[in-house]
Amino acid sequence: MPPATGGGLAETELRPRRGRCGPQATRAADRDVAARAAARNPKRPARGSRRFETASRWALLALVTLLSFATRFHRLDEPPHICWDETHFGKMGSYYINRTFFFDVHPPLGKMLIGLAGYLSGYDGTFLFQKPGDKYEHHSYMGMRGFCAFLGSWLVPFAYLTVLDLSKSLSAALLTAALLTFDTGCLTLSQYILLDPILMFFIMAAMLSMVKYNSCVDRPFSAPWWFWLSLTGVSLAGALGVKFVGLFIILQVGLNTIADLWYLFGDLSLSLVTVGKHLTARVLCLIVLPLALYTATFAVHFMVLSKSGPGDGFFSSAFQARLSGNNLHNASIPEHLAYGSVITVKNLQMAIGYLHSHRHLYPEGIGARQQQVTTYLHKDYNNLWIIKKHNTNSDPLDPSFPVEFVRHGDIIRLEHKETSRNLHSHYHEAPLTRKHYQVTGYGINGTGDSNDFWRIEVVNRKFGNRIKVLRSRIRLIHLVTGCVLGSSGKVLPKWGWEQLEVTCTPYLKETLNSIWNVEDHINPKLPNISLNVLQPSFPEILLESHMVMIWGNNGLKPKDNEFTSKPWHWPINYQGLRFSGVNDTDFRVYLLGNPVVWWLNLLSIALYLLSGSIIAIAMQRGTRVPAEVAGLSQVLLRGGGQVLLGWMLHYFPFFLMGRVLYFHHYFPAMLFSSMLTGILWDTLLRLCAWGLASWPLARGIHVAGILSLLLGTAYSFYLFHPLAYGMVGPLAQDPQSPMAGLRWLDSWEF
Amino acid sequence: MWGFLKRPVVVTADINLHLVALTGMGLLSRLWQLTYPRAVVFDEVYYGQYISFYMKRIFFLDDSGPPFGHMVLALGGYLGGFDGNFLWNRIGAENALITQSRLMLLESVLIFFNLLAVLSYLKFFNCQKQSPFSLSWWFWLTLTGVACSCAVGIKYMGVFTYMLMLVVAAVHAWHLIGDQTLSNVRVFCHLLARAVALLVIPAVLYLLFFYVHLILLFRSGPHDQIMSSAFQASLEGGLARITQGQPLEVAFGSQVTLRSVFGKPVPCWLHSHQNTYPMIYENGRGSSHQQQVTCYPFKDVNNWWIVKDPRRHQLVVSSPLRPVRHGDMVQLVHGMTARSLNTHDVAAPMSPHSQEVSCYIDYNISMPAQNLWRLEIVNRRSDTEVWKTILSEVRFVHVNTSSVLKLSGAHLPDWGFRQLEIVGEKLSRGYHESTVWNVEEHRYGTSQEQREREWELNSPVQVDASRNLSFMARFSELQWRMLVLRSDDSEHKYSSSPLEWVTLDTNIAYWLHPRTSAQIHLLGNIVIWVSGSLALAIYMLLFLWYLLRRRRNVHDLPQDAWLRWVLVGALCAGGWAVNYLPFFLMEKTLFLYHYLPALTFQILLLPVVLQHISDHLCRSQLQRSVFSALVVAWYSSACHVSNTLRPLTYGDKSLSPEELKALRWKDSWDILIRKH
């Protein structure tokens, strides 16, 4: 134990306290504990007790793991119907088995693992996963649920080991394990086909291996050191590959690594070369390795999903050409645009669609009463346009004329194929975006006026270049007004068939809304080329899928008149989520944290801040304290600080997010919060026992405190377990209900 | 300019020629032809409008910031003899421009207080070393707090500078705690003094701003509708005129109008009219074909409902009065049609997941009436609380289906006259304001006959006592509305993104002379902007370099120089970061002028870096002279650029199109060129 000194520079003092890794670590820690025990009752022989402690240590770990598995796998098959988001993630697992392309806002790893689990357990991917409540019947779903429960069960031993390593105290670790085992929320969330157990598994694995490698610090470059370091990297890749929430644990490991390197850098006994080696090792294991793995999951994702499916429309034309079954797959079309070509024009902004017109006029009072021009997301004959020269109306497909390519900077006319009207704009207000000009279809059989002339430009190209199908990013500039053709993305009212508004914007800002590409291209006079040459490379696909995911995440905006979960609701366990069932005859499962556990966690955070600042100020003032207290305060400040940081990193960023939030987003933070509770109460009780050392029952305080906390948690689990394992019968208002009298907050819905 | 590093010392020692000359220059350049564009420029439209409101004492609500800034401007206007009767509605109208800043916008005032806060903190920090608890120590400490709260009071942006000051003060306080030469009591006194000056005083001042704001604005105005009924009732005129003297307790037989507390998309009242839901909707679904119930954003006689006791038949108040309490069963009878509010298991027209709400027609209909509602008072103090006019926020829970009366926010199509849809929400997920209602107008019904009742409904409300809201209640409501109010983020011609600011890729045209091409733009001096960013980059690199080397025990700088270097960086680079980076997270429409506070901090850093290079990095006399020459060259080029862009800053000269084109150094600058 280090002596307490003023100044509060914990690093130097703490160094010796960090144990060692592997079996030696346990032994070292044992010696620590044994020494402490020996100090207390000097009569006990140290050697025998050490062996006993090692054995009991393993036995405890086994017990904790067993209990966790038992609670998670108990009644796993109930209810035998789709619960809550299983409808999404089960469906996506099926897509992997069927190899159908789909779109989701999360990275693919979690769903791939679910699909793999299903595949290995004999699920054939035929269940439709249409809506919550649908019965599984003969379909095998236990493989997927079992896999999630398996990963979810590991959370408890991981948390146990992490706390053990941070606090070197069995009782703190036990308390943490009990809190997590007996939390109905964690239990419920681990029992269904969801991404959360997978995500939390990787987060906790990363945390554990980070803590382990921290404790290997005195034996750098040894095998265990490398093992834990690279395992941290692998877990980080896993966490990020399941959900972008994995970024928070990456941030935590990053901060830890920076602090670590900073310490090494300041250690003047190490040469710069050694520091360089340390740096390189971390870059390799914590940056290069995770990135490679993350990319690899995407490579597998794209390789597996090779068939056209419901996700096609979200992606660009070039991307769709990869998918078998899509009409762009293996298609062959002319490469360069020529006059007379029949084309479809797609907006580059996601989810806008194709330039479209139809035989309906803008209604009275909305701009000029001419034919509507809109964008439309689906493929349709009305999306076809013919490129013509602006000054002649002769048929360019006449075989007597030579082929003439359209070039960057040419003045063209776009004629709508079905109605023979020209794309037209003029100084009238657009229907919704009043600052832009209206775009219409004008003219009869291709004869209009000078407002039908557009200059076609390829973004970032030189004048005179030809224009490529799919690849060229095109802008259409109205010759007379100088405005740019674009889509505002706003939905037209009923008169516009709820298609999207097309405008001509006078502001020459470069946004994707005003950039287009040519998708279909028909010109009998030109040779066709295979589109496969145009296929995007892997980095391009990777980039595009990330853009689409980010766009999709941002699109999940809450509606004004809906009740939405707010981050401040979460730690107070304000309201849960209905997993299954509403009425008293249904089998009901309700995701809600065990209120005893959660409110204890909440209290512990406040208590931690209070006791932590008291200790920090006392140390800063240079108060002299005995070695034992100093050791305990170091555990509180350093170990507790690490976990508190984890809680903050996994919680506070949600306050800044604009997307729809749900209660289950809090669970990673809840894991950290429970670890903090374990460390805090153990340390406080030990401090208490030390403070009352003169009193004969002082040692009992610690034991009694921990025991009562353990038993209290277990009892509360006994009370609330129907939330997780399911309940039938009357709702909680009814005295006959299994939950009668337990609806402590009005906002709980059971 | 050279003296910045030493400024805290220099300024106290001798108020020298430097300072006087600089101030003179600054004032001259700011006040030069200040009255020149005798026209309303850009956002002055808005701020000017607000000032008129102050003059006329009309209540308004602006989401851009707290009221202090507006009040400062108004005060200026008041002193300048502006009488508030001018209508600020058109850019280009003639007017006497008032002297608060060159253009009457809030940014310059904000920058002033930001800098004042930093300066006074530095002064305070110097006093701390020499004579703690002296008079000047107190003065500068308090001034820091006051300046911070003024900055926050002008724009919420000021919060970031305030936070920065708090962090710096906290770090210094932490060092103070570590100082073991001080006694515990003394340390405690130090901390207490800081807490009072930097936390309590700003909070009190901030409240004071609102207090004055609310005292000044006691008349109702254009933004009343956003506020709750209770708030509106506290303003003179408007709702207060109607609600003044209404009976407080709602009783069986009361006639009421019910306002949705949520007020989005527009504030509206529960409404019904003769027309029924169409038999079949356009998408083929069927309806109950009963009388429509909607939410209507205008006052109307059809907004009146009668609270009826389901066990009795009468629609008038009995004597003695029987007040309605939390948990009571009620029927709501529509005053003009005498049909009662009903909901049933039929999909609502626009939100098919919820139940349709109708007024029950009792003939020719196969469905039974389900018109019992249980009253829940949301903000009750006890479970037997009486339903109160304006004050009580209530929910109506349907007895048969336990669905909740809710404003869905969707507009009905033409058959529903584009009024707002009302639904019964089956799965009500907790508390949401769209399910909450309050009684706005209220009187005791006395007429049993329908004809008589219609006459009574059309007559004005009887009057008896008035209600007042406490200041804290009004303050918290106003503050809350200001924070949550989102103006529709429309694209503006001159809006820009934060990334464009650093490189000065954007500008704002403030004003164009009606006939000539004289114009005013918000456009930075590009030399200063580039060198500001460069200084920041150099600072960061040098800082990192020194930091790493110190970690390896190589001390390039003496200890006190290093500490000063860190402090200056924390204030200037930190000031830049806190005033700039948050914009990346904001979703509102942003303009170049939002960058100005950050830029000021960057410019403060510039002389520090120059001084540092000359003092510590130039080793020989020769290097030093070369460096000085470079600085002089740089300075003169900045002056030259400033002079070249002068016509666009002051707008005093009409330029030919060629000259304007020559000034358009970047393609992205939007300089107005008249076509002749």
PDB file of C-alpha atoms in Angstrom, chain B residues 493-648:
ATOM      1  CA  LYS B 493     -30.293  33.165 -49.174  1.00  0.00           C
ATOM      2  CA  TYR B 494     -27.345  34.146 -46.994  1.00  0.00           C
ATOM      3  CA  SER B 495     -27.380  31.258 -44.569  1.00  0.00           C
ATOM      4  CA  SER B 496     -24.134  29.334 -44.349  1.00  0.00           C
ATOM      5  CA  SER B 497     -22.542  26.402 -42.591  1.00  0.00           C
ATOM      6  CA  PRO B 498     -19.896  26.678 -39.837  1.00  0.00           C
ATOM      7  CA  LEU B 499     -17.206  25.197 -42.065  1.00  0.00           C
ATOM      8  CA  GLU B 500     -17.513  28.097 -44.486  1.00  0.00           C
ATOM      9  CA  TRP B 501     -16.871  30.636 -41.767  1.00  0.00           C
ATOM     10  CA  VAL B 502     -13.252  29.823 -41.039  1.00  0.00           C
ATOM     11  CA  THR B 503     -12.271  30.214 -44.663  1.00  0.00           C
ATOM     12  CA  LEU B 504     -14.588  33.188 -45.142  1.00  0.00           C
ATOM     13  CA  ASP B 505     -16.392  31.499 -48.015  1.00  0.00           C
ATOM     14  CA  THR B 506     -19.567  33.391 -47.382  1.00  0.00           C
ATOM     15  CA  ASN B 507     -20.857  36.862 -46.756  1.00  0.00           C
ATOM     16  CA  ILE B 508     -24.113  38.567 -45.935  1.00  0.00           C
ATOM     17  CA  ALA B 509     -25.453  41.442 -47.942  1.00  0.00           C
ATOM     18  CA  TYR B 510     -27.018  43.772 -45.387  1.00  0.00           C
ATOM     19  CA  TRP B 511     -28.183  46.633 -47.471  1.00  0.00           C
ATOM     20  CA  LEU B 512     -28.274  47.918 -51.010  1.00  0.00           C
ATOM     21  CA  HIS B 513     -28.861  51.529 -51.886  1.00  0.00           C
ATOM     22  CA  PRO B 514     -32.226  51.858 -53.611  1.00  0.00           C
ATOM     23  CA  ARG B 515     -30.757  53.502 -56.720  1.00  0.00           C
ATOM     24  CA  THR B 516     -26.988  53.326 -56.834  1.00  0.00           C
ATOM     25  CA  SER B 517     -24.926  50.218 -56.254  1.00  0.00           C
ATOM     26  CA  ALA B 518     -23.642  51.324 -52.875  1.00  0.00           C
ATOM     27  CA  GLN B 519     -24.040  48.373 -50.516  1.00  0.00           C
ATOM     28  CA  ILE B 520     -23.146  47.083 -47.104  1.00  0.00           C
ATOM     29  CA  HIS B 521     -21.878  43.578 -46.605  1.00  0.00           C
ATOM     30  CA  LEU B 522     -20.818  41.594 -43.639  1.00  0.00           C
ATOM     31  CA  LEU B 523     -17.475  40.565 -44.977  1.00  0.00           C
ATOM     32  CA  GLY B 524     -14.318  39.924 -43.025  1.00  0.00           C
ATOM     33  CA  ASN B 525     -10.855  41.253 -43.684  1.00  0.00           C
ATOM     34  CA  ILE B 526      -9.468  38.155 -45.271  1.00  0.00           C
ATOM     35  CA  VAL B 527      -5.887  38.816 -44.148  1.00  0.00           C
ATOM     36  CA  ILE B 528      -6.976  39.022 -40.537  1.00  0.00           C
ATOM     37  CA  TRP B 529      -9.134  35.918 -40.813  1.00  0.00           C
ATOM     38  CA  VAL B 530      -6.409  33.844 -42.380  1.00  0.00           C
ATOM     39  CA  SER B 531      -3.785  35.033 -39.929  1.00  0.00           C
ATOM     40  CA  GLY B 532      -6.190  34.464 -37.041  1.00  0.00           C
ATOM     41  CA  SER B 533      -6.664  30.848 -38.075  1.00  0.00           C
ATOM     42  CA  LEU B 534      -2.939  30.537 -38.677  1.00  0.00           C
ATOM     43  CA  ALA B 535      -2.194  31.912 -35.224  1.00  0.00           C
ATOM     44  CA  LEU B 536      -4.524  29.374 -33.706  1.00  0.00           C
ATOM     45  CA  ALA B 537      -2.858  26.535 -35.585  1.00  0.00           C
ATOM     46  CA  ILE B 538       0.623  27.747 -34.617  1.00  0.00           C
ATOM     47  CA  TYR B 539      -0.465  28.114 -31.030  1.00  0.00           C
ATOM     48  CA  MET B 540      -1.826  24.575 -30.924  1.00  0.00           C
ATOM     49  CA  LEU B 541       1.304  23.117 -32.502  1.00  0.00           C
ATOM     50  CA  LEU B 542       3.659  25.035 -30.236  1.00  0.00           C
ATOM     51  CA  PHE B 543       1.580  24.158 -27.216  1.00  0.00           C
ATOM     52  CA  LEU B 544       1.667  20.478 -28.081  1.00  0.00           C
ATOM     53  CA  TRP B 545       5.383  20.645 -28.742  1.00  0.00           C
ATOM     54  CA  TYR B 546       6.158  22.346 -25.429  1.00  0.00           C
ATOM     55  CA  LEU B 547       3.828  20.027 -23.585  1.00  0.00           C
ATOM     56  CA  LEU B 548       5.469  16.889 -24.950  1.00  0.00           C
ATOM     57  CA  ARG B 549       8.933  18.237 -24.295  1.00  0.00           C
ATOM     58  CA  ARG B 550       8.085  19.254 -20.764  1.00  0.00           C
ATOM     59  CA  ARG B 551       6.836  15.740 -20.187  1.00  0.00           C
ATOM     60  CA  ARG B 552      10.307  14.529 -21.118  1.00  0.00           C
ATOM     61  CA  ASN B 553      11.704  17.117 -18.715  1.00  0.00           C
ATOM     62  CA  VAL B 554      12.947  19.577 -21.335  1.00  0.00           C
ATOM     63  CA  HIS B 555      11.893  23.052 -20.283  1.00  0.00           C
ATOM     64  CA  ASP B 556      11.985  25.431 -23.232  1.00  0.00           C
ATOM     65  CA  LEU B 557      10.109  28.138 -21.433  1.00  0.00           C
ATOM     66  CA  PRO B 558      10.653  29.411 -17.910  1.00  0.00           C
ATOM     67  CA  GLN B 559       7.892  28.334 -15.565  1.00  0.00           C
ATOM     68  CA  ASP B 560       6.039  31.652 -15.349  1.00  0.00           C
ATOM     69  CA  ALA B 561       6.179  32.207 -19.116  1.00  0.00           C
ATOM     70  CA  TRP B 562       4.776  28.717 -19.616  1.00  0.00           C
ATOM     71  CA  LEU B 563       1.933  29.313 -17.157  1.00  0.00           C
ATOM     72  CA  ARG B 564       1.029  32.555 -18.900  1.00  0.00           C
ATOM     73  CA  TRP B 565       1.185  30.824 -22.247  1.00  0.00           C
ATOM     74  CA  VAL B 566      -1.236  28.167 -20.994  1.00  0.00           C
ATOM     75  CA  LEU B 567      -3.616  30.683 -19.449  1.00  0.00           C
ATOM     76  CA  VAL B 568      -3.710  32.799 -22.590  1.00  0.00           C
ATOM     77  CA  GLY B 569      -4.380  29.685 -24.630  1.00  0.00           C
ATOM     78  CA  ALA B 570      -7.129  28.527 -22.328  1.00  0.00           C
ATOM     79  CA  LEU B 571      -8.858  31.881 -22.591  1.00  0.00           C
ATOM     80  CA  CYS B 572      -8.325  32.705 -26.270  1.00  0.00           C
ATOM     81  CA  ALA B 573      -8.190  29.328 -27.972  1.00  0.00           C
ATOM     82  CA  GLY B 574     -10.769  28.054 -25.501  1.00  0.00           C
ATOM     83  CA  GLY B 575     -12.940  31.094 -26.155  1.00  0.00           C
ATOM     84  CA  TRP B 576     -12.730  30.453 -29.844  1.00  0.00           C
ATOM     85  CA  ALA B 577     -13.600  26.779 -29.442  1.00  0.00           C
ATOM     86  CA  VAL B 578     -16.576  27.278 -27.142  1.00  0.00           C
ATOM     87  CA  ASN B 579     -17.984  30.011 -29.339  1.00  0.00           C
ATOM     88  CA  TYR B 580     -17.507  28.091 -32.560  1.00  0.00           C
ATOM     89  CA  LEU B 581     -17.744  24.312 -32.155  1.00  0.00           C
ATOM     90  CA  PRO B 582     -21.264  24.193 -30.663  1.00  0.00           C
ATOM     91  CA  PHE B 583     -22.629  25.479 -33.971  1.00  0.00           C
ATOM     92  CA  PHE B 584     -21.879  22.140 -35.564  1.00  0.00           C
ATOM     93  CA  LEU B 585     -24.513  20.588 -33.342  1.00  0.00           C
ATOM     94  CA  MET B 586     -27.159  23.221 -33.964  1.00  0.00           C
ATOM     95  CA  GLU B 587     -29.912  22.637 -36.406  1.00  0.00           C
ATOM     96  CA  LYS B 588     -31.108  26.178 -36.859  1.00  0.00           C
ATOM     97  CA  THR B 589     -30.350  28.507 -39.731  1.00  0.00           C
ATOM     98  CA  LEU B 590     -26.850  29.875 -39.301  1.00  0.00           C
ATOM     99  CA  PHE B 591     -25.258  33.048 -40.578  1.00  0.00           C
ATOM    100  CA  LEU B 592     -21.754  34.378 -40.829  1.00  0.00           C
ATOM    101  CA  TYR B 593     -22.338  36.804 -37.968  1.00  0.00           C
ATOM    102  CA  HIS B 594     -22.634  33.879 -35.574  1.00  0.00           C
ATOM    103  CA  TYR B 595     -18.898  33.414 -36.023  1.00  0.00           C
ATOM    104  CA  LEU B 596     -17.945  36.921 -34.902  1.00  0.00           C
ATOM    105  CA  PRO B 597     -17.653  36.183 -31.154  1.00  0.00           C
ATOM    106  CA  ALA B 598     -15.343  33.256 -31.909  1.00  0.00           C
ATOM    107  CA  LEU B 599     -13.361  35.377 -34.312  1.00  0.00           C
ATOM    108  CA  THR B 600     -12.720  38.018 -31.663  1.00  0.00           C
ATOM    109  CA  PHE B 601     -11.050  35.451 -29.469  1.00  0.00           C
ATOM    110  CA  GLN B 602      -8.993  34.247 -32.380  1.00  0.00           C
ATOM    111  CA  ILE B 603      -7.824  37.776 -33.082  1.00  0.00           C
ATOM    112  CA  LEU B 604      -6.869  38.189 -29.417  1.00  0.00           C
ATOM    113  CA  LEU B 605      -4.614  35.189 -29.805  1.00  0.00           C
ATOM    114  CA  LEU B 606      -2.839  36.677 -32.811  1.00  0.00           C
ATOM    115  CA  PRO B 607      -0.635  39.285 -31.069  1.00  0.00           C
ATOM    116  CA  VAL B 608       0.123  36.777 -28.319  1.00  0.00           C
ATOM    117  CA  VAL B 609       1.534  34.339 -30.825  1.00  0.00           C
ATOM    118  CA  LEU B 610       3.489  37.080 -32.623  1.00  0.00           C
ATOM    119  CA  GLN B 611       4.938  38.298 -29.368  1.00  0.00           C
ATOM    120  CA  HIS B 612       5.835  34.772 -28.379  1.00  0.00           C
ATOM    121  CA  ILE B 613       7.610  34.084 -31.657  1.00  0.00           C
ATOM    122  CA  SER B 614       9.596  37.281 -31.361  1.00  0.00           C
ATOM    123  CA  ASP B 615      10.491  36.731 -27.688  1.00  0.00           C
ATOM    124  CA  HIS B 616      11.219  33.050 -27.571  1.00  0.00           C
ATOM    125  CA  LEU B 617      11.768  31.650 -31.013  1.00  0.00           C
ATOM    126  CA  CYS B 618      13.885  34.344 -32.672  1.00  0.00           C
ATOM    127  CA  ARG B 619      17.313  33.641 -31.325  1.00  0.00           C
ATOM    128  CA  SER B 620      19.459  36.389 -32.845  1.00  0.00           C
ATOM    129  CA  GLN B 621      18.928  40.101 -33.210  1.00  0.00           C
ATOM    130  CA  LEU B 622      18.887  39.653 -36.968  1.00  0.00           C
ATOM    131  CA  GLN B 623      16.047  37.147 -36.864  1.00  0.00           C
ATOM    132  CA  ARG B 624      14.157  39.468 -34.611  1.00  0.00           C
ATOM    133  CA  SER B 625      14.494  42.404 -36.990  1.00  0.00           C
ATOM    134  CA  VAL B 626      13.459  40.276 -39.951  1.00  0.00           C
ATOM    135  CA  PHE B 627      10.486  39.086 -38.035  1.00  0.00           C
ATOM    136  CA  SER B 628       9.509  42.629 -37.078  1.00  0.00           C
ATOM    137  CA  ALA B 629       9.739  43.639 -40.702  1.00  0.00           C
ATOM    138  CA  LEU B 630       7.478  40.747 -41.641  1.00  0.00           C
ATOM    139  CA  VAL B 631       4.959  41.791 -39.047  1.00  0.00           C
ATOM    140  CA  VAL B 632       4.970  45.340 -40.344  1.00  0.00           C
ATOM    141  CA  ALA B 633       4.457  44.039 -43.874  1.00  0.00           C
ATOM    142  CA  TRP B 634       1.641  41.835 -42.702  1.00  0.00           C
ATOM    143  CA  TYR B 635       0.041  44.680 -40.821  1.00  0.00           C
ATOM    144  CA  SER B 636       0.159  47.025 -43.761  1.00  0.00           C
ATOM    145  CA  SER B 637      -1.325  44.397 -46.044  1.00  0.00           C
ATOM    146  CA  ALA B 638      -4.164  43.972 -43.570  1.00  0.00           C
ATOM    147  CA  CYS B 639      -4.680  47.722 -43.626  1.00  0.00           C
ATOM    148  CA  HIS B 640      -4.615  47.715 -47.382  1.00  0.00           C
ATOM    149  CA  VAL B 641      -7.241  44.984 -47.631  1.00  0.00           C
ATOM    150  CA  SER B 642      -9.355  46.733 -45.078  1.00  0.00           C
ATOM    151  CA  ASN B 643      -9.136  49.918 -47.102  1.00  0.00           C
ATOM    152  CA  THR B 644     -10.004  48.122 -50.338  1.00  0.00           C
ATOM    153  CA  LEU B 645     -13.077  46.534 -48.841  1.00  0.00           C
ATOM    154  CA  ARG B 646     -14.101  49.787 -47.203  1.00  0.00           C
ATOM    155  CA  PRO B 647     -16.873  50.603 -49.667  1.00  0.00           C
ATOM    156  CA  LEU B 648     -18.573  47.342 -48.789  1.00  0.00           C
TER     157      LEU B 648
END
